[in-house]
PDB file of C-alpha atoms in Angstrom:
ATOM      1  CA  GLU L   1      20.139 101.127 -45.839  1.00  0.00           C
ATOM      2  CA  ALA L   2      18.699  97.943 -44.341  1.00  0.00           C
ATOM      3  CA  GLN L   3      15.079  97.683 -45.317  1.00  0.00           C
ATOM      4  CA  VAL L   4      12.077  95.636 -46.308  1.00  0.00           C
ATOM      5  CA  THR L   5      10.341  96.974 -49.391  1.00  0.00           C
ATOM      6  CA  GLN L   6       6.751  96.228 -50.271  1.00  0.00           C
ATOM      7  CA  ASN L   7       4.891  97.197 -53.406  1.00  0.00           C
ATOM      8  CA  PRO L   8       2.414  98.571 -54.024  1.00  0.00           C
ATOM      9  CA  ARG L   9       1.611 100.707 -50.974  1.00  0.00           C
ATOM     10  CA  TYR L  10      -2.022 101.057 -51.958  1.00  0.00           C
ATOM     11  CA  LEU L  11      -4.145  98.830 -54.167  1.00  0.00           C
ATOM     12  CA  ILE L  12      -7.823  98.789 -55.068  1.00  0.00           C
ATOM     13  CA  THR L  13      -8.986  95.790 -57.045  1.00  0.00           C
ATOM     14  CA  VAL L  14     -12.137  93.900 -57.944  1.00  0.00           C
ATOM     15  CA  THR L  15     -13.283  90.546 -56.655  1.00  0.00           C
ATOM     16  CA  GLY L  16     -11.634  87.651 -58.454  1.00  0.00           C
ATOM     17  CA  LYS L  17      -8.827  89.539 -60.165  1.00  0.00           C
ATOM     18  CA  LYS L  18      -5.512  87.921 -59.322  1.00  0.00           C
ATOM     19  CA  LEU L  19      -2.911  90.131 -57.714  1.00  0.00           C
ATOM     20  CA  THR L  20       0.591  89.933 -56.304  1.00  0.00           C
ATOM     21  CA  VAL L  21       2.134  92.033 -53.563  1.00  0.00           C
ATOM     22  CA  THR L  22       5.893  92.004 -53.737  1.00  0.00           C
ATOM     23  CA  CYS L  23       8.288  91.980 -50.794  1.00  0.00           C
ATOM     24  CA  SER L  24      12.041  92.285 -50.908  1.00  0.00           C
ATOM     25  CA  GLN L  25      14.666  92.531 -48.161  1.00  0.00           C
ATOM     26  CA  ASN L  26      18.330  93.500 -48.456  1.00  0.00           C
ATOM     27  CA  MET L  27      19.582  92.108 -45.132  1.00  0.00           C
ATOM     28  CA  ASN L  28      20.222  88.512 -46.223  1.00  0.00           C
ATOM     29  CA  HIS L  29      17.648  87.317 -43.699  1.00  0.00           C
ATOM     30  CA  GLU L  30      16.585  83.703 -43.851  1.00  0.00           C
ATOM     31  CA  TYR L  31      13.188  84.185 -42.252  1.00  0.00           C
ATOM     32  CA  MET L  32      10.378  86.108 -43.952  1.00  0.00           C
ATOM     33  CA  SER L  33       6.690  86.347 -43.208  1.00  0.00           C
ATOM     34  CA  TRP L  34       3.428  88.023 -44.164  1.00  0.00           C
ATOM     35  CA  TYR L  35       0.913  89.490 -41.740  1.00  0.00           C
ATOM     36  CA  ARG L  36      -2.436  91.116 -42.105  1.00  0.00           C
ATOM     37  CA  GLN L  37      -3.603  93.807 -39.727  1.00  0.00           C
ATOM     38  CA  ASP L  38      -7.271  94.371 -39.016  1.00  0.00           C
ATOM     39  CA  PRO L  39      -8.843  96.709 -36.427  1.00  0.00           C
ATOM     40  CA  GLY L  40      -9.175  95.014 -33.052  1.00  0.00           C
ATOM     41  CA  LEU L  41      -7.404  91.856 -34.227  1.00  0.00           C
ATOM     42  CA  GLY L  42      -3.781  92.966 -34.204  1.00  0.00           C
ATOM     43  CA  LEU L  43      -1.374  91.310 -36.621  1.00  0.00           C
ATOM     44  CA  ARG L  44      -2.127  87.806 -37.757  1.00  0.00           C
ATOM     45  CA  GLN L  45       0.388  85.746 -39.636  1.00  0.00           C
ATOM     46  CA  ILE L  46      -0.586  84.505 -43.090  1.00  0.00           C
ATOM     47  CA  TYR L  47       2.476  82.557 -44.231  1.00  0.00           C
ATOM     48  CA  TYR L  48       6.117  82.355 -43.311  1.00  0.00           C
ATOM     49  CA  SER L  49       9.313  81.031 -44.815  1.00  0.00           C
ATOM     50  CA  MET L  50      12.387  79.861 -42.922  1.00  0.00           C
ATOM     51  CA  ASN L  51      14.530  79.614 -46.034  1.00  0.00           C
ATOM     52  CA  VAL L  52      14.487  79.377 -49.807  1.00  0.00           C
ATOM     53  CA  GLU L  53      11.878  76.895 -51.056  1.00  0.00           C
ATOM     54  CA  VAL L  54      10.576  76.401 -47.493  1.00  0.00           C
ATOM     55  CA  THR L  55       7.188  77.927 -46.697  1.00  0.00           C
ATOM     56  CA  ASP L  56       4.569  77.179 -44.081  1.00  0.00           C
ATOM     57  CA  LYS L  57       1.082  78.291 -43.151  1.00  0.00           C
ATOM     58  CA  GLY L  58       0.477  80.810 -40.437  1.00  0.00           C
ATOM     59  CA  ASP L  59      -2.781  81.439 -38.633  1.00  0.00           C
ATOM     60  CA  VAL L  60      -4.857  82.760 -41.551  1.00  0.00           C
ATOM     61  CA  PRO L  61      -3.555  81.225 -44.804  1.00  0.00           C
ATOM     62  CA  GLU L  62      -6.855  80.662 -46.616  1.00  0.00           C
ATOM     63  CA  GLY L  63      -7.068  82.513 -49.912  1.00  0.00           C
ATOM     64  CA  TYR L  64      -3.336  83.304 -50.090  1.00  0.00           C
ATOM     65  CA  LYS L  65      -0.278  81.787 -51.718  1.00  0.00           C
ATOM     66  CA  VAL L  66       3.408  82.554 -51.352  1.00  0.00           C
ATOM     67  CA  SER L  67       6.657  81.505 -52.947  1.00  0.00           C
ATOM     68  CA  ARG L  68      10.288  81.769 -51.912  1.00  0.00           C
ATOM     69  CA  LYS L  69      12.470  81.162 -54.945  1.00  0.00           C
ATOM     70  CA  GLU L  70      15.163  83.572 -53.846  1.00  0.00           C
ATOM     71  CA  LYS L  71      16.302  84.538 -50.381  1.00  0.00           C
ATOM     72  CA  ARG L  72      15.504  88.216 -50.774  1.00  0.00           C
ATOM     73  CA  ASN L  73      11.977  87.980 -52.237  1.00  0.00           C
ATOM     74  CA  PHE L  74       8.742  86.678 -50.749  1.00  0.00           C
ATOM     75  CA  PRO L  75       5.697  87.672 -52.825  1.00  0.00           C
ATOM     76  CA  LEU L  76       2.152  87.297 -51.561  1.00  0.00           C
ATOM     77  CA  ILE L  77      -0.350  86.089 -54.156  1.00  0.00           C
ATOM     78  CA  LEU L  78      -4.110  86.390 -54.021  1.00  0.00           C
ATOM     79  CA  GLU L  79      -5.427  84.139 -56.782  1.00  0.00           C
ATOM     80  CA  SER L  80      -9.059  85.236 -56.442  1.00  0.00           C
ATOM     81  CA  PRO L  81      -9.380  88.136 -54.011  1.00  0.00           C
ATOM     82  CA  SER L  82     -12.557  88.594 -52.043  1.00  0.00           C
ATOM     83  CA  PRO L  83     -13.844  91.574 -50.031  1.00  0.00           C
ATOM     84  CA  ASN L  84     -12.923  89.878 -46.730  1.00  0.00           C
ATOM     85  CA  GLN L  85      -9.296  90.165 -47.786  1.00  0.00           C
ATOM     86  CA  THR L  86      -9.524  93.935 -47.595  1.00  0.00           C
ATOM     87  CA  SER L  87      -6.837  94.692 -45.038  1.00  0.00           C
ATOM     88  CA  LEU L  88      -3.436  96.208 -44.298  1.00  0.00           C
ATOM     89  CA  TYR L  89      -0.652  93.773 -45.159  1.00  0.00           C
ATOM     90  CA  PHE L  90       2.874  93.722 -43.795  1.00  0.00           C
ATOM     91  CA  CYS L  91       5.907  91.800 -44.885  1.00  0.00           C
ATOM     92  CA  ALA L  92       8.646  91.166 -42.328  1.00  0.00           C
ATOM     93  CA  SER L  93      12.054  89.544 -42.230  1.00  0.00           C
ATOM     94  CA  LYS L  94      14.429  88.481 -39.480  1.00  0.00           C
ATOM     95  CA  ARG L  95      17.779  86.791 -39.165  1.00  0.00           C
ATOM     96  CA  GLY L  96      16.786  83.928 -36.904  1.00  0.00           C
ATOM     97  CA  GLY L  97      15.497  82.836 -33.529  1.00  0.00           C
ATOM     98  CA  GLY L  98      15.212  85.555 -30.932  1.00  0.00           C
ATOM     99  CA  THR L  99      16.083  88.367 -33.284  1.00  0.00           C
ATOM    100  CA  GLU L 100      13.921  91.320 -34.100  1.00  0.00           C
ATOM    101  CA  ALA L 101      11.732  91.392 -37.167  1.00  0.00           C
ATOM    102  CA  PHE L 102      12.024  94.237 -39.663  1.00  0.00           C
ATOM    103  CA  PHE L 103       8.795  95.357 -41.278  1.00  0.00           C
ATOM    104  CA  GLY L 104       7.891  96.865 -44.596  1.00  0.00           C
ATOM    105  CA  GLN L 105       5.773  99.998 -44.815  1.00  0.00           C
ATOM    106  CA  GLY L 106       2.609  98.058 -45.485  1.00  0.00           C
ATOM    107  CA  THR L 107       0.213  97.550 -48.374  1.00  0.00           C
ATOM    108  CA  ARG L 108      -3.352  98.732 -47.978  1.00  0.00           C
ATOM    109  CA  LEU L 109      -5.532  96.483 -50.099  1.00  0.00           C
ATOM    110  CA  THR L 110      -9.175  97.131 -50.876  1.00  0.00           C
ATOM    111  CA  VAL L 111     -11.196  94.475 -52.702  1.00  0.00           C
ATOM    112  CA  VAL L 112     -14.527  95.686 -54.071  1.00  0.00           C
TER     113      VAL L 112
ATOM    114  CA  ALA Z   1       0.775  77.536 -28.607  1.00  0.00           C
ATOM    115  CA  GLN Z   2       2.072  80.855 -27.453  1.00  0.00           C
ATOM    116  CA  SER Z   3      -0.223  83.795 -26.983  1.00  0.00           C
ATOM    117  CA  VAL Z   4       0.009  87.410 -25.926  1.00  0.00           C
ATOM    118  CA  THR Z   5      -2.621  89.434 -24.103  1.00  0.00           C
ATOM    119  CA  GLN Z   6      -2.531  93.193 -24.078  1.00  0.00           C
ATOM    120  CA  LEU Z   7      -4.887  94.634 -21.488  1.00  0.00           C
ATOM    121  CA  GLY Z   8      -6.691  97.678 -22.775  1.00  0.00           C
ATOM    122  CA  SER Z   9      -7.215  98.339 -26.456  1.00  0.00           C
ATOM    123  CA  HIS Z  10      -7.023 102.077 -25.798  1.00  0.00           C
ATOM    124  CA  VAL Z  11      -5.099 103.967 -23.126  1.00  0.00           C
ATOM    125  CA  SER Z  12      -5.294 107.711 -22.688  1.00  0.00           C
ATOM    126  CA  VAL Z  13      -2.816 109.720 -20.602  1.00  0.00           C
ATOM    127  CA  SER Z  14      -2.057 113.379 -20.056  1.00  0.00           C
ATOM    128  CA  GLU Z  15       1.152 114.846 -21.374  1.00  0.00           C
ATOM    129  CA  GLY Z  16       3.840 114.397 -18.722  1.00  0.00           C
ATOM    130  CA  ALA Z  17       2.044 111.515 -17.004  1.00  0.00           C
ATOM    131  CA  LEU Z  18       3.288 107.957 -16.604  1.00  0.00           C
ATOM    132  CA  VAL Z  19       2.640 105.591 -19.491  1.00  0.00           C
ATOM    133  CA  LEU Z  20       1.911 101.958 -18.590  1.00  0.00           C
ATOM    134  CA  LEU Z  21       0.948  99.481 -21.290  1.00  0.00           C
ATOM    135  CA  ARG Z  22       0.328  95.935 -20.131  1.00  0.00           C
ATOM    136  CA  CYS Z  23       1.407  92.707 -21.781  1.00  0.00           C
ATOM    137  CA  ASN Z  24       1.090  89.144 -20.507  1.00  0.00           C
ATOM    138  CA  TYR Z  25       2.326  86.102 -22.355  1.00  0.00           C
ATOM    139  CA  SER Z  26       1.711  82.402 -22.121  1.00  0.00           C
ATOM    140  CA  SER Z  27       4.730  80.222 -22.644  1.00  0.00           C
ATOM    141  CA  SER Z  28       6.084  77.169 -20.896  1.00  0.00           C
ATOM    142  CA  VAL Z  29       9.653  78.445 -21.105  1.00  0.00           C
ATOM    143  CA  PRO Z  30      10.968  82.010 -20.964  1.00  0.00           C
ATOM    144  CA  PRO Z  31      10.438  83.353 -24.449  1.00  0.00           C
ATOM    145  CA  TYR Z  32      11.812  86.241 -26.413  1.00  0.00           C
ATOM    146  CA  LEU Z  33       9.625  89.313 -25.952  1.00  0.00           C
ATOM    147  CA  PHE Z  34       9.310  92.445 -28.020  1.00  0.00           C
ATOM    148  CA  TRP Z  35       7.495  95.749 -28.037  1.00  0.00           C
ATOM    149  CA  TYR Z  36       6.820  97.432 -31.362  1.00  0.00           C
ATOM    150  CA  VAL Z  37       5.340 100.853 -32.098  1.00  0.00           C
ATOM    151  CA  GLN Z  38       3.275 101.799 -35.134  1.00  0.00           C
ATOM    152  CA  TYR Z  39       2.803 105.442 -36.015  1.00  0.00           C
ATOM    153  CA  PRO Z  40      -0.078 106.361 -38.346  1.00  0.00           C
ATOM    154  CA  ASN Z  41       0.394 105.131 -41.920  1.00  0.00           C
ATOM    155  CA  GLN Z  42       3.710 103.512 -41.092  1.00  0.00           C
ATOM    156  CA  GLY Z  43       5.110 100.064 -40.528  1.00  0.00           C
ATOM    157  CA  LEU Z  44       6.136  98.619 -37.187  1.00  0.00           C
ATOM    158  CA  GLN Z  45       9.303  99.799 -35.484  1.00  0.00           C
ATOM    159  CA  LEU Z  46      11.070  97.941 -32.688  1.00  0.00           C
ATOM    160  CA  LEU Z  47      10.986  99.727 -29.337  1.00  0.00           C
ATOM    161  CA  LEU Z  48      12.820  97.138 -27.262  1.00  0.00           C
ATOM    162  CA  LYS Z  49      13.350  93.425 -26.798  1.00  0.00           C
ATOM    163  CA  TYR Z  50      14.016  90.910 -24.032  1.00  0.00           C
ATOM    164  CA  THR Z  51      16.255  87.964 -24.859  1.00  0.00           C
ATOM    165  CA  SER Z  52      17.151  86.620 -21.383  1.00  0.00           C
ATOM    166  CA  ALA Z  53      19.806  89.105 -20.396  1.00  0.00           C
ATOM    167  CA  ALA Z  54      18.796  91.869 -17.961  1.00  0.00           C
ATOM    168  CA  THR Z  55      15.155  91.712 -16.889  1.00  0.00           C
ATOM    169  CA  LEU Z  56      14.801  95.501 -17.154  1.00  0.00           C
ATOM    170  CA  VAL Z  57      15.152  96.434 -20.780  1.00  0.00           C
ATOM    171  CA  LYS Z  58      15.626  99.973 -22.011  1.00  0.00           C
ATOM    172  CA  GLY Z  59      14.451 100.959 -25.454  1.00  0.00           C
ATOM    173  CA  ILE Z  60      14.217 103.946 -27.705  1.00  0.00           C
ATOM    174  CA  ASN Z  61      12.353 107.173 -26.959  1.00  0.00           C
ATOM    175  CA  GLY Z  62      12.620 106.725 -23.174  1.00  0.00           C
ATOM    176  CA  PHE Z  63      10.575 103.519 -22.995  1.00  0.00           C
ATOM    177  CA  GLU Z  64      11.495 100.533 -20.872  1.00  0.00           C
ATOM    178  CA  ALA Z  65       9.955  97.202 -19.978  1.00  0.00           C
ATOM    179  CA  GLU Z  66      10.481  94.718 -17.190  1.00  0.00           C
ATOM    180  CA  PHE Z  67      10.335  90.968 -17.665  1.00  0.00           C
ATOM    181  CA  LYS Z  68       8.650  89.298 -14.682  1.00  0.00           C
ATOM    182  CA  LYS Z  69       8.690  85.546 -15.004  1.00  0.00           C
ATOM    183  CA  SER Z  70       6.514  84.970 -11.926  1.00  0.00           C
ATOM    184  CA  GLU Z  71       3.793  87.136 -13.424  1.00  0.00           C
ATOM    185  CA  THR Z  72       4.435  86.166 -17.084  1.00  0.00           C
ATOM    186  CA  SER Z  73       4.395  89.873 -17.828  1.00  0.00           C
ATOM    187  CA  PHE Z  74       6.387  92.330 -19.900  1.00  0.00           C
ATOM    188  CA  HIS Z  75       4.751  95.689 -19.275  1.00  0.00           C
ATOM    189  CA  LEU Z  76       5.942  98.786 -21.132  1.00  0.00           C
ATOM    190  CA  THR Z  77       6.480 102.043 -19.251  1.00  0.00           C
ATOM    191  CA  LYS Z  78       7.628 105.578 -19.814  1.00  0.00           C
ATOM    192  CA  PRO Z  79       7.909 108.052 -16.929  1.00  0.00           C
ATOM    193  CA  SER Z  80       6.604 111.086 -18.801  1.00  0.00           C
ATOM    194  CA  ALA Z  81       4.372 110.933 -21.872  1.00  0.00           C
ATOM    195  CA  HIS Z  82       4.990 113.194 -24.819  1.00  0.00           C
ATOM    196  CA  MET Z  83       2.542 114.106 -27.549  1.00  0.00           C
ATOM    197  CA  SER Z  84       4.746 112.321 -30.058  1.00  0.00           C
ATOM    198  CA  ASP Z  85       4.197 109.013 -28.194  1.00  0.00           C
ATOM    199  CA  ALA Z  86       0.651 108.793 -29.528  1.00  0.00           C
ATOM    200  CA  ALA Z  87       0.662 105.593 -31.578  1.00  0.00           C
ATOM    201  CA  GLU Z  88      -0.336 101.947 -31.492  1.00  0.00           C
ATOM    202  CA  TYR Z  89       1.844  99.614 -29.471  1.00  0.00           C
ATOM    203  CA  PHE Z  90       2.180  95.887 -29.978  1.00  0.00           C
ATOM    204  CA  CYS Z  91       3.660  93.285 -27.695  1.00  0.00           C
ATOM    205  CA  ALA Z  92       5.032  90.171 -29.401  1.00  0.00           C
ATOM    206  CA  VAL Z  93       6.515  86.851 -28.317  1.00  0.00           C
ATOM    207  CA  SER Z  94       8.507  84.083 -29.907  1.00  0.00           C
ATOM    208  CA  ASP Z  95      10.086  80.998 -28.459  1.00  0.00           C
ATOM    209  CA  ARG Z  96      13.753  80.142 -28.641  1.00  0.00           C
ATOM    210  CA  GLY Z  97      13.700  78.496 -32.038  1.00  0.00           C
ATOM    211  CA  ASN Z  98      13.376  80.206 -35.390  1.00  0.00           C
ATOM    212  CA  THR Z  99       9.651  80.548 -35.010  1.00  0.00           C
ATOM    213  CA  PRO Z 100       7.093  83.175 -35.901  1.00  0.00           C
ATOM    214  CA  LEU Z 101       6.428  86.242 -33.841  1.00  0.00           C
ATOM    215  CA  VAL Z 102       2.994  86.120 -32.228  1.00  0.00           C
ATOM    216  CA  PHE Z 103       1.474  89.536 -31.665  1.00  0.00           C
ATOM    217  CA  GLY Z 104      -1.018  90.896 -29.207  1.00  0.00           C
ATOM    218  CA  LYS Z 105      -4.011  92.840 -30.482  1.00  0.00           C
ATOM    219  CA  GLY Z 106      -2.373  96.173 -29.805  1.00  0.00           C
ATOM    220  CA  THR Z 107      -2.989  99.144 -27.522  1.00  0.00           C
ATOM    221  CA  ARG Z 108      -3.672 102.563 -28.934  1.00  0.00           C
ATOM    222  CA  LEU Z 109      -2.055 105.266 -26.810  1.00  0.00           C
ATOM    223  CA  SER Z 110      -3.538 108.752 -26.847  1.00  0.00           C
ATOM    224  CA  VAL Z 111      -1.717 111.655 -25.194  1.00  0.00           C
ATOM    225  CA  ILE Z 112      -3.816 114.613 -24.074  1.00  0.00           C
ATOM    226  CA  ALA Z 113      -2.316 118.071 -23.864  1.00  0.00           C
TER     227      ALA Z 113
END
């Protein structure tokens, strides 16, 4: 089954404790991205990657890191999480220009 | 830069009534346009997309949208609302390269029995 898999689904952590949210897709898509969803703000892009070893900042990259060492994986790293990073995070992948994006189920992160 | 405006953060309709969710985009050239639906505690699911073929696009669950270049709009409609349509709906745009999807802020649809 074609899918984007994120883990974990739920995470509560403390300020400053490094964490990684994993994302994996099995569709051989070149393009992957991370979004955060906040009430009243819709989905805002954090980082995206157009291919292996190619990443670029989205609209809200501060406080996040990503890597794309393999085509299927695109982890999101929070080196020192802060409470303002409490949010619902989505990973997405797509084949290329003009194609639909496939989304993971989301990761609800709470930073206390 | 592209942007998407969804008019109305919350729309409420009666069961069986017409659903109309509005989306306007800003783009210098006809873009690719998408509508996604998000049910509670789930990810986003594609409803339909416009990629420069027919201007009236039919999607899943009885939804359709019409691309109107003159109005830079891509409004989503459904003739008769069902309780199961209650969800959040997002309009998104991308240009013709391999570029990010830009989302609107979403419209929450409530369906009243």
